[in-house]
XYZ file of C-alpha atoms in Angstrom:
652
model
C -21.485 13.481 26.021
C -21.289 17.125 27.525
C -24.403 17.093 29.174
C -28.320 17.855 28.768
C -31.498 19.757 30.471
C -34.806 19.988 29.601
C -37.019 23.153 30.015
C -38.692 22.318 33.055
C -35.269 21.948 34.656
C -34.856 25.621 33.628
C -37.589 26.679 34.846
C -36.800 25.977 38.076
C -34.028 27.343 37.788
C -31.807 24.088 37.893
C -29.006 25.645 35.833
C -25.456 25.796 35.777
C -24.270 28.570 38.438
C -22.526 31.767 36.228
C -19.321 31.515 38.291
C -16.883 33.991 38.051
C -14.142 33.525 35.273
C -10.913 35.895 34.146
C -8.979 35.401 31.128
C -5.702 37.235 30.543
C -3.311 36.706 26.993
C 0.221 38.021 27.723
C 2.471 39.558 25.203
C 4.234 36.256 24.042
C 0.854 34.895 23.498
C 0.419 32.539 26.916
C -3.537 32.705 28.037
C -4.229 32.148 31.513
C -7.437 31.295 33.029
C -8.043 31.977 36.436
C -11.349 31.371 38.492
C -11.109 32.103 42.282
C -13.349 29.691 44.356
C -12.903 29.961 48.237
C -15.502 27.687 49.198
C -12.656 25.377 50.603
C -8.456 25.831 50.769
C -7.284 23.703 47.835
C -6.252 24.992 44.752
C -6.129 23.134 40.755
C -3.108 24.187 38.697
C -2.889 22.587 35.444
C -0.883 23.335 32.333
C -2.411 22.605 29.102
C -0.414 22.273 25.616
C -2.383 22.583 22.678
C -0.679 19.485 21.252
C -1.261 16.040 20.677
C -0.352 12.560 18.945
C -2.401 14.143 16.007
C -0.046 17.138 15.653
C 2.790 14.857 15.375
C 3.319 15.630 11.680
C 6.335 12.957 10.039
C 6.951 11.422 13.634
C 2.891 10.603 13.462
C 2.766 6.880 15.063
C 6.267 7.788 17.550
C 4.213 8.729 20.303
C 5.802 12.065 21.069
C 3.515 13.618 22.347
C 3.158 10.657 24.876
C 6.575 10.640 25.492
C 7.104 14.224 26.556
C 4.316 13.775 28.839
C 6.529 11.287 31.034
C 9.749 13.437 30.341
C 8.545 16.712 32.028
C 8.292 16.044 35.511
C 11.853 14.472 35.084
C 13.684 17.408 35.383
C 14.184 21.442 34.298
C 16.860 23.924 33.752
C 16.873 24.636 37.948
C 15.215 21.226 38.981
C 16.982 18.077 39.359
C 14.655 15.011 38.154
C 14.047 14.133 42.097
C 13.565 17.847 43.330
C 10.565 18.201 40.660
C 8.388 15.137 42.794
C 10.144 16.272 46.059
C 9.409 19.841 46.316
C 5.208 19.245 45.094
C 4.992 16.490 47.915
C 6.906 18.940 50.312
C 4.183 21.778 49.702
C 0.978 18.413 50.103
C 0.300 18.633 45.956
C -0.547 15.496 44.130
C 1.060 15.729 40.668
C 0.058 14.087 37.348
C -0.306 14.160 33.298
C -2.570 13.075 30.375
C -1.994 13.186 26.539
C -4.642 12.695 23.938
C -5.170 13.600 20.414
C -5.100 17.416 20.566
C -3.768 18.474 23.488
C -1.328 17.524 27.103
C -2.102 18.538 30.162
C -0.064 18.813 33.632
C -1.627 19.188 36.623
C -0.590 19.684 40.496
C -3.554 19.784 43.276
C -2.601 21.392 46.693
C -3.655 23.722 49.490
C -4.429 27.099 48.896
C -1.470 28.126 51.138
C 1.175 26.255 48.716
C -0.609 27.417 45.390
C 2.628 29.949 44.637
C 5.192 26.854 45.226
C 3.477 24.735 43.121
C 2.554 26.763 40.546
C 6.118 27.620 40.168
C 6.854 24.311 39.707
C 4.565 23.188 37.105
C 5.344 26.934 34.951
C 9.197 25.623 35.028
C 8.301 22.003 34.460
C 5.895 22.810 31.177
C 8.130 25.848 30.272
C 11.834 24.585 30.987
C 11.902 20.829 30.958
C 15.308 19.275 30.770
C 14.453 15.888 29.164
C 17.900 14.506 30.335
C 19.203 11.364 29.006
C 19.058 9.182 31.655
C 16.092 9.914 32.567
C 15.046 9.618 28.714
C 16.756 5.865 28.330
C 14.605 4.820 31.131
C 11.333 6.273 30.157
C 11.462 4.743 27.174
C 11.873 0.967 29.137
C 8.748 2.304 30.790
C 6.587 2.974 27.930
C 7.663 -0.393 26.530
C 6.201 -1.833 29.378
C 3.040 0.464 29.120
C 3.493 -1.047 25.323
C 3.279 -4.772 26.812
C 0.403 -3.957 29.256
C -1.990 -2.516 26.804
C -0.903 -5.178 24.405
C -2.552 -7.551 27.070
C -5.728 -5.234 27.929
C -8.535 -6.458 25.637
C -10.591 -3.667 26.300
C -7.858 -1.185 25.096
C -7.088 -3.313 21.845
C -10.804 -3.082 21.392
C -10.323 0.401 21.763
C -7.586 1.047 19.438
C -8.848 -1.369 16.878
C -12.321 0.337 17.129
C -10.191 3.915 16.171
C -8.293 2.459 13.927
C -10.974 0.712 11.916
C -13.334 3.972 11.675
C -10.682 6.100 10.832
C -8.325 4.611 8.171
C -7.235 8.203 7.067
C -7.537 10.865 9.806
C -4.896 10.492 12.509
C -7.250 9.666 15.088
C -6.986 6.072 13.669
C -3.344 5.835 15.239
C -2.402 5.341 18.892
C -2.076 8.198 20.942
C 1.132 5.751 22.529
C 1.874 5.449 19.139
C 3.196 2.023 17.578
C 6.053 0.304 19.203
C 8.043 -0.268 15.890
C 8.355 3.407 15.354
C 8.366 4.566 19.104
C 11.802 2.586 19.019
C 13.302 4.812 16.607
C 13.180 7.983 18.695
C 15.945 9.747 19.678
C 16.126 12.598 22.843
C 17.068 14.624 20.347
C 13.642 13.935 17.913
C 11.721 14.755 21.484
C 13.891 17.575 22.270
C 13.384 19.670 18.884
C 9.185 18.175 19.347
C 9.585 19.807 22.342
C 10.844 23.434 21.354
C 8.940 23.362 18.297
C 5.431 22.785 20.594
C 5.651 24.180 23.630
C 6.027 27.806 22.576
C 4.266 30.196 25.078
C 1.704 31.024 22.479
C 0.196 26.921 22.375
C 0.326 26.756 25.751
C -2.285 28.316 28.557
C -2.815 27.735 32.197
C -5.879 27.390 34.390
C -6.059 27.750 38.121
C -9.087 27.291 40.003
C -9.423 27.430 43.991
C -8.406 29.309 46.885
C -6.109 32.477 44.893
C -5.844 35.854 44.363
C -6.650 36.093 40.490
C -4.154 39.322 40.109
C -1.382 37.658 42.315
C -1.339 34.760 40.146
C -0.947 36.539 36.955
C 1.523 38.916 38.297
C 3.442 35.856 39.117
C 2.869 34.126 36.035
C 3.868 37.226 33.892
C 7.085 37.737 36.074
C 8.350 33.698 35.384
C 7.763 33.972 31.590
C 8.635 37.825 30.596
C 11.658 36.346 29.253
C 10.019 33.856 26.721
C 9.309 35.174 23.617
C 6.298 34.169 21.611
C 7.746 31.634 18.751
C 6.929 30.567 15.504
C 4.516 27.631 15.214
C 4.568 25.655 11.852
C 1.644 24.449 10.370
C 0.163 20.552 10.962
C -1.613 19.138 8.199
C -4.190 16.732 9.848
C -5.282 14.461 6.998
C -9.107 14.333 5.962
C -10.860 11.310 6.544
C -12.941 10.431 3.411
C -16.616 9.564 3.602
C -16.960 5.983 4.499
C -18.877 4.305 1.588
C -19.151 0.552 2.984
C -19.506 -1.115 6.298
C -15.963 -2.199 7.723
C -15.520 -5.791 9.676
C -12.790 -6.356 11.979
C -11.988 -9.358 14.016
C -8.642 -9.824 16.625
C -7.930 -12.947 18.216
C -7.096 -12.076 21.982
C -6.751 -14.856 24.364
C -9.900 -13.959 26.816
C -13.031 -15.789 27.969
C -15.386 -12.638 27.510
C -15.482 -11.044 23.474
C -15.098 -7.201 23.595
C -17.802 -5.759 20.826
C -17.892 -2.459 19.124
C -20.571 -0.934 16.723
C -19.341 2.443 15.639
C -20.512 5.462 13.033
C -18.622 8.322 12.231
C -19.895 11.919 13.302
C -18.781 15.394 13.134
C -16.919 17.142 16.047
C -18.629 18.855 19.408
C -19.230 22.254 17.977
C -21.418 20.836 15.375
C -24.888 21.830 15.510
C -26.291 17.708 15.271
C -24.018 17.518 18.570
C -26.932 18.137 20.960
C -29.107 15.469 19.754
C -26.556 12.999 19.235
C -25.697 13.195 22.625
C -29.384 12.641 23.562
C -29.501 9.409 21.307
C -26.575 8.225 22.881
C -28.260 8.678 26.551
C -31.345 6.571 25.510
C -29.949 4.149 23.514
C -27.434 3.041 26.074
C -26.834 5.183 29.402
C -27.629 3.471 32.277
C -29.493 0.349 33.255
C -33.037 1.915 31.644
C -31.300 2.293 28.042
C -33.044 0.568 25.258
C -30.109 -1.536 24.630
C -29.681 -2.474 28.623
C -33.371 -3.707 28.543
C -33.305 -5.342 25.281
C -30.239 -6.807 24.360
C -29.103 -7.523 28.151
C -32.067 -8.079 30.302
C -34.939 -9.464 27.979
C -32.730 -11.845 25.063
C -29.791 -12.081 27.808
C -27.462 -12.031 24.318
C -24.709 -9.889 26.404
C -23.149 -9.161 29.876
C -23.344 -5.477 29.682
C -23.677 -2.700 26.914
C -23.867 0.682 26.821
C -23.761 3.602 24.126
C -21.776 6.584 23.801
C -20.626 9.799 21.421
C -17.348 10.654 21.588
C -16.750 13.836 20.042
C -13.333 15.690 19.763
C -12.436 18.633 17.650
C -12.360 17.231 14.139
C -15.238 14.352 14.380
C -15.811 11.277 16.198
C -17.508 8.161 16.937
C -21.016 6.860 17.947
C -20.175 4.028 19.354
C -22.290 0.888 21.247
C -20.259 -1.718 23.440
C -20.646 -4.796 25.355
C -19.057 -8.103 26.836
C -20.261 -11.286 25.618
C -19.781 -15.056 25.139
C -18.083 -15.675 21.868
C -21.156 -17.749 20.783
C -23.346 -15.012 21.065
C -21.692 -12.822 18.588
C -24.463 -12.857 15.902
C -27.129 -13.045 18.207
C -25.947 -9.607 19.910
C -25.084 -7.760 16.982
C -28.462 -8.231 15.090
C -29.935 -7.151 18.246
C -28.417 -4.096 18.732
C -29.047 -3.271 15.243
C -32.860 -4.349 15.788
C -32.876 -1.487 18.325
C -31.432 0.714 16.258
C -33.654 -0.066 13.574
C -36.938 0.392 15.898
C -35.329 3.859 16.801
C -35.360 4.714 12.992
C -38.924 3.047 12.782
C -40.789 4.585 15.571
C -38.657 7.651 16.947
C -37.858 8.355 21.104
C -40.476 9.186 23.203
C -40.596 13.103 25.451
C -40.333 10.861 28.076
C -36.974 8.953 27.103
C -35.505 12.736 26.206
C -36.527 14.696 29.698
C -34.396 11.636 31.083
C -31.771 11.978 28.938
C -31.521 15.988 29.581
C -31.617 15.590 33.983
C -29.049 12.901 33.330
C -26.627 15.216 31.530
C -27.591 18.317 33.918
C -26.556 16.000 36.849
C -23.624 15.007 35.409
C -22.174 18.278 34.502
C -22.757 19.552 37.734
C -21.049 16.959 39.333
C -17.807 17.798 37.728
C -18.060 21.405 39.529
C -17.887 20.059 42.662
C -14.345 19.732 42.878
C -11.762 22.755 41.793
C -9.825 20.044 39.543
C -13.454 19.924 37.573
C -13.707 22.890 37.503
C -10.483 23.477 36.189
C -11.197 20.774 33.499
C -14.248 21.688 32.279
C -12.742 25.444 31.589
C -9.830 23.980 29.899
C -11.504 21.881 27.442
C -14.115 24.721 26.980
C -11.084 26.970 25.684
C -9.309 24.028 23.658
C -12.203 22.924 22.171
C -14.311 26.255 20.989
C -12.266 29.173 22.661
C -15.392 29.847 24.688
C -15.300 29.773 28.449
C -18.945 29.341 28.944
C -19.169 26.914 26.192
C -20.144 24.119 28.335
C -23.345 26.607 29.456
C -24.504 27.120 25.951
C -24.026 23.661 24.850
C -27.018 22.730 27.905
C -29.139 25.306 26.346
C -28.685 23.817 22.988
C -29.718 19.948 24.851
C -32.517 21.999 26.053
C -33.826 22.445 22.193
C -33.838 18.813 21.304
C -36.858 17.535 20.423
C -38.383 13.668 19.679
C -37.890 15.459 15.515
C -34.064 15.762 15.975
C -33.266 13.215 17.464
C -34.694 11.101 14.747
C -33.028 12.783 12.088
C -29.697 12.558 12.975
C -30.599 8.985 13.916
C -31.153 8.452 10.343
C -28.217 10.814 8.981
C -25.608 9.190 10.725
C -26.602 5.566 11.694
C -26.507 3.738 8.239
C -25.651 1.014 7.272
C -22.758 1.837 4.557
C -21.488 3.720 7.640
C -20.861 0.832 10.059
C -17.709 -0.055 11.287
C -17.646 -3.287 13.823
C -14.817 -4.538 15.752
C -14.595 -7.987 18.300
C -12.243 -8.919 20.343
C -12.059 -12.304 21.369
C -11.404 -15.840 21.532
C -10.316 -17.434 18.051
C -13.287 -19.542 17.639
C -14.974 -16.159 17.782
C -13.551 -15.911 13.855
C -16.572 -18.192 12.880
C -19.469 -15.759 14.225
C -17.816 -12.690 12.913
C -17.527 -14.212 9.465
C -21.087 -14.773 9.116
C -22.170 -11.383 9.140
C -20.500 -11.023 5.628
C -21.430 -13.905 3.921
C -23.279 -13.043 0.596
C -24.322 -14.282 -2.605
C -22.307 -17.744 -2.253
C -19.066 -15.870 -1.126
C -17.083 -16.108 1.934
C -15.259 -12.992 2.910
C -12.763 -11.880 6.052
C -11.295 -8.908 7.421
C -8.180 -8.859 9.616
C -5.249 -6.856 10.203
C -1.797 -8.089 10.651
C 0.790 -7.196 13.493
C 2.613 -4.767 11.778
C -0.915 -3.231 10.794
C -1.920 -4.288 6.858
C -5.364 -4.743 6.433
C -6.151 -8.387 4.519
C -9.872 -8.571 2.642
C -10.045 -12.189 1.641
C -13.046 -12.817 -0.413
C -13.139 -17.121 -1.216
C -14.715 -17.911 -4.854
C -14.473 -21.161 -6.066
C -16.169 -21.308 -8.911
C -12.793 -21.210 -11.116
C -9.562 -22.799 -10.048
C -8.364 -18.972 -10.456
C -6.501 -16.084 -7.378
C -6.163 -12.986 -8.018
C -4.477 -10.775 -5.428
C -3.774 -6.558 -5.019
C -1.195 -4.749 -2.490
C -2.540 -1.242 -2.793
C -0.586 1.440 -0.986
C -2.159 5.334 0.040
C -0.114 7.725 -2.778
C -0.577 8.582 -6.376
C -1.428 11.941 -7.179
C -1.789 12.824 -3.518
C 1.390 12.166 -2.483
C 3.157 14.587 -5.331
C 3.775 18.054 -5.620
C 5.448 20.037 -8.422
C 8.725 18.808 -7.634
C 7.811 14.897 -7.884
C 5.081 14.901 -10.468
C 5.263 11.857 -12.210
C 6.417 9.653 -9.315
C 3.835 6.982 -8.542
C 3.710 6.114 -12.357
C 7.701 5.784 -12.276
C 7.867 3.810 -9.367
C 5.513 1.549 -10.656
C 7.188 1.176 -14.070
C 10.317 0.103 -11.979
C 9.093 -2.104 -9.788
C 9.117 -5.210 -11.375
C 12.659 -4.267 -13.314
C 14.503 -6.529 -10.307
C 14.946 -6.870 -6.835
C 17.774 -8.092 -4.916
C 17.880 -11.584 -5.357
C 16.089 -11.595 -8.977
C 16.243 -10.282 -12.556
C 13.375 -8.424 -14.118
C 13.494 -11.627 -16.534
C 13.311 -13.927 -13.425
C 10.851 -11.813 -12.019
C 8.613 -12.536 -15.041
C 9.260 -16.237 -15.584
C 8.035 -17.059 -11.867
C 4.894 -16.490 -13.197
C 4.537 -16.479 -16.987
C 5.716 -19.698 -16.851
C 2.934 -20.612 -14.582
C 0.433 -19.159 -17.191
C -0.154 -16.496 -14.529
C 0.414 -12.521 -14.534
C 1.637 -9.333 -12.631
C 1.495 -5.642 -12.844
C 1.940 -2.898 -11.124
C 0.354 0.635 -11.131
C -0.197 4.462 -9.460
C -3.577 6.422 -10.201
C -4.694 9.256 -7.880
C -4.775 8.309 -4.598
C -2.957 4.685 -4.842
C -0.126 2.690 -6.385
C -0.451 -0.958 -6.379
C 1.136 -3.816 -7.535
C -1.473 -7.027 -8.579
C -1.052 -10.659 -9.640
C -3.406 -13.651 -10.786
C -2.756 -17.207 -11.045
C -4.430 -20.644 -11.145
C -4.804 -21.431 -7.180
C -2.598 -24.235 -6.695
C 0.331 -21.505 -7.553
C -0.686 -19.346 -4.692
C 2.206 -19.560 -3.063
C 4.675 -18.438 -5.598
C 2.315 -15.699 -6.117
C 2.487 -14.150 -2.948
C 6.053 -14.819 -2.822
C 6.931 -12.572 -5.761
C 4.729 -9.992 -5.145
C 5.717 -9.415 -1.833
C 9.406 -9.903 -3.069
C 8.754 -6.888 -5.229
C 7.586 -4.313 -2.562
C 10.143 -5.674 0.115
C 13.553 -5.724 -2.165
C 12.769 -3.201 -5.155
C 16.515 -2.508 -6.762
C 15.493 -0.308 -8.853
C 18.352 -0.622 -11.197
C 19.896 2.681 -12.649
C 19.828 0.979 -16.445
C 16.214 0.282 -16.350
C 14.816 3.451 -14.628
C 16.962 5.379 -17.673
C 14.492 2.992 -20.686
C 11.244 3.853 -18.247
C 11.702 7.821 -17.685
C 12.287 7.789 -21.437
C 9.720 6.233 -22.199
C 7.488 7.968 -19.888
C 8.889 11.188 -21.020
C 7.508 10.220 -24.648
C 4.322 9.127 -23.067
C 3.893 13.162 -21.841
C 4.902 14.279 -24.984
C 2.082 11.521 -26.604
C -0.150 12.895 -24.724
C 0.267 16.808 -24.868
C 0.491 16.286 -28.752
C -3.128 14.466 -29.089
C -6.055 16.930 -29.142
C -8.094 14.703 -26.905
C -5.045 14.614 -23.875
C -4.294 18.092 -24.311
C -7.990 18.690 -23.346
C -8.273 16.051 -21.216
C -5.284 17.854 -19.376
C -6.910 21.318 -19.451
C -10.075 20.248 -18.426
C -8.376 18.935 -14.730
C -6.918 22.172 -14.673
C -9.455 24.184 -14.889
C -11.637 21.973 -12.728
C -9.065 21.055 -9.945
C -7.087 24.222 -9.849
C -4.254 23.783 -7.095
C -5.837 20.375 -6.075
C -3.355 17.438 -7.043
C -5.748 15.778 -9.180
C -4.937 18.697 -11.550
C -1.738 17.027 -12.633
C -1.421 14.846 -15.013
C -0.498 11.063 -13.538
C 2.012 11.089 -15.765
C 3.610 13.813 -14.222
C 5.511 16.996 -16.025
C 8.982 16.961 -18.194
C 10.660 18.931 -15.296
C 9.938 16.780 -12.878
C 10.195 13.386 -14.329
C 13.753 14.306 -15.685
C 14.702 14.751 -12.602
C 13.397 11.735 -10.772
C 16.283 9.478 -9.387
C 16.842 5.928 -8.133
C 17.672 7.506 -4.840
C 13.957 9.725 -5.041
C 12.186 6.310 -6.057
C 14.203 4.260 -3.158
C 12.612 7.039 -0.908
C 8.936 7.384 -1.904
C 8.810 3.434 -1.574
C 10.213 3.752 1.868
C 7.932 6.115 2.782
C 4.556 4.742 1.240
C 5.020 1.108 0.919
C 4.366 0.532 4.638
C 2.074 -2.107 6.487
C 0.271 0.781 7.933
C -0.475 2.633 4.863
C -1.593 -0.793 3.081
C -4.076 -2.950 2.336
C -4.058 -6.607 0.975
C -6.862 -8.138 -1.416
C -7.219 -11.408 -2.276
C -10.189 -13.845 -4.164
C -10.383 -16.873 -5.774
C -10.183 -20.301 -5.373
C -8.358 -20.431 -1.913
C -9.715 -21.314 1.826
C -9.722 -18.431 4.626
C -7.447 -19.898 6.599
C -4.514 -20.589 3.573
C -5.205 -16.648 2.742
C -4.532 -15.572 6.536
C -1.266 -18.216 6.665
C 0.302 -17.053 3.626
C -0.435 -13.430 4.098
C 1.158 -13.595 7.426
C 4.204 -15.697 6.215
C 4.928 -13.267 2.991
C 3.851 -9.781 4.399
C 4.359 -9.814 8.468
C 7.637 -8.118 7.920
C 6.530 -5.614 5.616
């Protein structure tokens, strides 16, 4: 939440003081932001690239961003990796870095007197790291540690579950650390060409905030980078994340006495215009120890140890989001009342009285981070990154100053439904048990969990036939093609059953024909998938084969020859038959460039051309825990679904 301020507050002219603020943009395209403050002899340098783990394009999940934060204060072109730390702490500056999802920022804080030194430093740091490596082979021992810490932090694995959960699409579902699987696969060089390719003077700007000459400062940051040219900067492609059409349950077993417990809802990013009186809602459903949900859920039913609500909102959308701590036993008892709260919000609205305390708490808030020049120099920073307005954070208290009891309600009701729910807990494993009863319906036991390597499982238990039926559905089809591989998904999944590397297409289908049971696999628009039923008591060899299948395709050069034919006759089938020719035209004309306009059986151009070495590397790419999800229901106990899931698709 930015802040908020009602219109009494402006009335007496509680505002936000207009301080002074220059902006220059050199000819390579670096910004800098300067503000000079002398109200005391310390000075805020801080270096902000506008990159983050979502800009991390194919290395999306290494962490690189992350990574490159350690490197840069290891070393430059001039610096040895011990000068860098020596020469801030000779001139009294504190040094230090974050990374999130769209942006890294270095920062040095220091007398006024030392402001040139260290500002030197930090340019040739940001602008001319070395990333030696040494100094590289033992960062990376350091983040595996950092790995191994927050592995043991149930508050951040409630944290990245909660992302991860919400967002199944959009990168902000992946760790800004990244995973360690594919952090492990990084080479100096991938963070070295990452590096070039994202720090170009025109993504990066500086702010400086304190005790300084505003004209010295630019003439000495002009002088240090009149020799780096602007460079190119190649386009990210941040995935959309689709509406959400049904409420998503997680549950991870952590080894703690105390359950970690998120609520969350989707919302759109700060600039949007329902950002105001989100933040608002946030404030008086749980800031502070006279929040409904502290009073309620805490004090009054005593169902947790603390709770609180929030809105975090970066560029492209975020999360509403209510936590708490609580016994494991309490599970159901807390979530139905936090949802009773919300529900009485929906009911009966928020008083004027709840809002004018939600706007002085915001007001009081923001202008406690101008106290210090290193606020200061934040709050500018993410005001440029965020809407490329310097006094953003200004307007954005005038807009807090226009909500009213009316919107409040309605984005209450716009955004906090039901098919819009994602919940996450953290806890003990007999914690399982509460979590599960939340979706129990119409006779029918269901679970959601995730394994290590990051599949989601949906196990739905039916026993009202002796029957399973299971589906490994991937993210691809028709979204994952272009011109050049049209026709792919439908290929691959004509192949994948033709043998693997330990068995025959003909084995393949006698493992479960003979069983009286069935498999198949498939690609549609946005999926391919590979399915398989049996009576339950042959679970096992089900899950064995299919997960044989996606593990150890061969893909064997005699059979992919009979399928492209094949499928090749299928396109010419199809463009021969009045109905498909129409049916063809008809996506055209609706979908245009969209992929959807293709055909899912692809073109001749492209099919022809598809070889085992193209369908070996679409499977590599898209049949990945990460990108997957696991469905099974029938005749089969919760607990056999989670072992055998784990046991056939933990190394997937």
């Amino acid at each position: 939440m930015r802040g908020t301020m009602d219109e009494n507050t402006f009335s007496k002219n509680i505002d936000l003081p207009e301080l002074p603020v220059e902006k220059f943009v050199f000819d390579n395209g670096l910004t800098l932001i300067v503000r000079e403050d002398r109200s005391a002899p310390v000075v805020s340098l801080q270096g902000w690239c506008q990159t983050g783990s979502v800009h991390e394009g194919e290395w999306l999940g290494a962490g690189l961003s992350h990574i490159l934060e350690h490197m840069l204060f290891k070393g430059t072109q001039t610096r040895a990796p011990e000068a860098v730390a020596r020469e801030i702490g000779s001139l009294g500056g504190q040094m230090n870095a974050y990374t999130s999802f769209d942006r890294t920022v270095y920062y040095i804080d220091c007398p006024g007197d030392s402001a040139s030194g260290c500002l030197d430093v930090l340019m040739d740091v940001v602008a001319q790291a070395a990333i030696p490596e040494d100094e590289f082979a033992r960062e990376q021992e350091v983040i595996r540690r950092e790995f191994a810490m927050g592995d043991d932090d149930p508050d951040r694995v409630a944290s990245l579950e909660m992302f991860s959960t919400a967002f199944a699409v959009h990168p902000y579902g992946v760790p800004v650390i990244g995973y360690r699987q594919v952090f492990d696969q990084l080479t100096r060089e991938d963070v070295l060409t990452y590096y070039h390719r994202r720090y170009a003077p025109n993504n990066l700007f500086f702010v400086v905030v304190g005790d300084v000459d505003p004209a010295a400062v630019r003439e000495q940051m002009e002088e240090f980078f009149k020799d780096l040219p602007r460079r190119p900067l190649a386009p990210i492609v941040v995935a959309e994340e689709p509406p959400q059409l049904g409420r998503r349950d997680t549950f991870k077993a952590f080894s703690t006495p105390v359950s970690k417990l998120w609520l969350a809802w989707r919302i759109p990013g700060v600039t949007h215009p329902d950002m105001p009186s989100l933040d608002v809602l946030a404030a008086i459903l749980g800031d502070g120890r006279s929040s409904r949900l502290h009073r309620e859920v805490r004090e009054r039913l005593g169902a947790v140890h603390s709770v609180g609500a929030f809105s975090y909102t970066p560029a492209d959308g975020g999360l509403f989001a209510v936590g708490a701590d609580l016994d494991p036993s309490k599970r159901a008892v807390a979530e139905t009342a936090i949802l009773g709260e919300v529900a009485r919000l929906l009911d009966g609205g928020v008083s004027e009285e709840e809002i004018s305390k939600a706007r002085r708490m915001a007001l009081a808030a923001q202008l406690g981070t101008l106290v210090t020049k290193s606020g200061q120099a934040a709050d500018l920073g993410s005001n440029w990154i965020l809407a490329r307005n310097l006094g953003f954070t200004r307007e954005y208290l005038r807009q807090i100053a226009a909500v009213d009891r009316d919107s409040v309600a309605e984005v209450a009701r716009r955004y906090l439904v039901d098919s819009g729910l994602s919940t996450v807990e953290v806890g003990p494993a007999r914690a399982a048990t509460a979590a599960k009863v939340a979706v129990v319906s119409a006779g029918a036991k269901k679970e959601c969990f995730e394994l290590d390597n990051g599949l989601r499982v949906v196990v739905e238990e039916d026993r009202r036939l002796p029957l399973l039926s299971m589906c490994v559905a991937f993210r691809a089809g028709l979204l994952a093609e272009d011109s050049g591989t049209s026709g792919i998904s439908s290929l691959h999944a004509a192949n994948l059953f033709q043998g693997t590397a330990r068995r025959s297409a003909e084995e393949l289908a006698a493992a479960l024909e003979d069983l009286g049971g069935s498999a198949g696999a498939g690609g549609g628009n946005n999926s391919i998938y590979v399915s398989a039923g049996v009576m339950s008591p042959d679970a096992a060899t089900a899950f064995e084969v299919v997960a044989e299948v996606l593990r150890e395709p061969a893909f064997p050069e005699a059979a992919l020859g009979r399928e492209r034919d094949a499928q090749l006759a299928a396109i010419d089938e199809e463009d021969d038959r009045p109905l498909g020719a129409a049916m063809v035209a008809a996506r055209r004309a609706l979908f245009g460039e969209h992929p959807y306009a293709r055909s899912r059986l692809g073109e001749r151009d492209s099919v022809s051309s598809l070889t085992r070495d193209r369908l070996l590397a679409f499977h590599r790419q898209h049949v990945v825990a990460r990108n997957g999800v696991l469905a099974i229901c029938g005749d089969i106990d919760l607990a056999r679904a989670r072992d055998l899931a784990e046991e056939h698709f933990g190394g997937l």
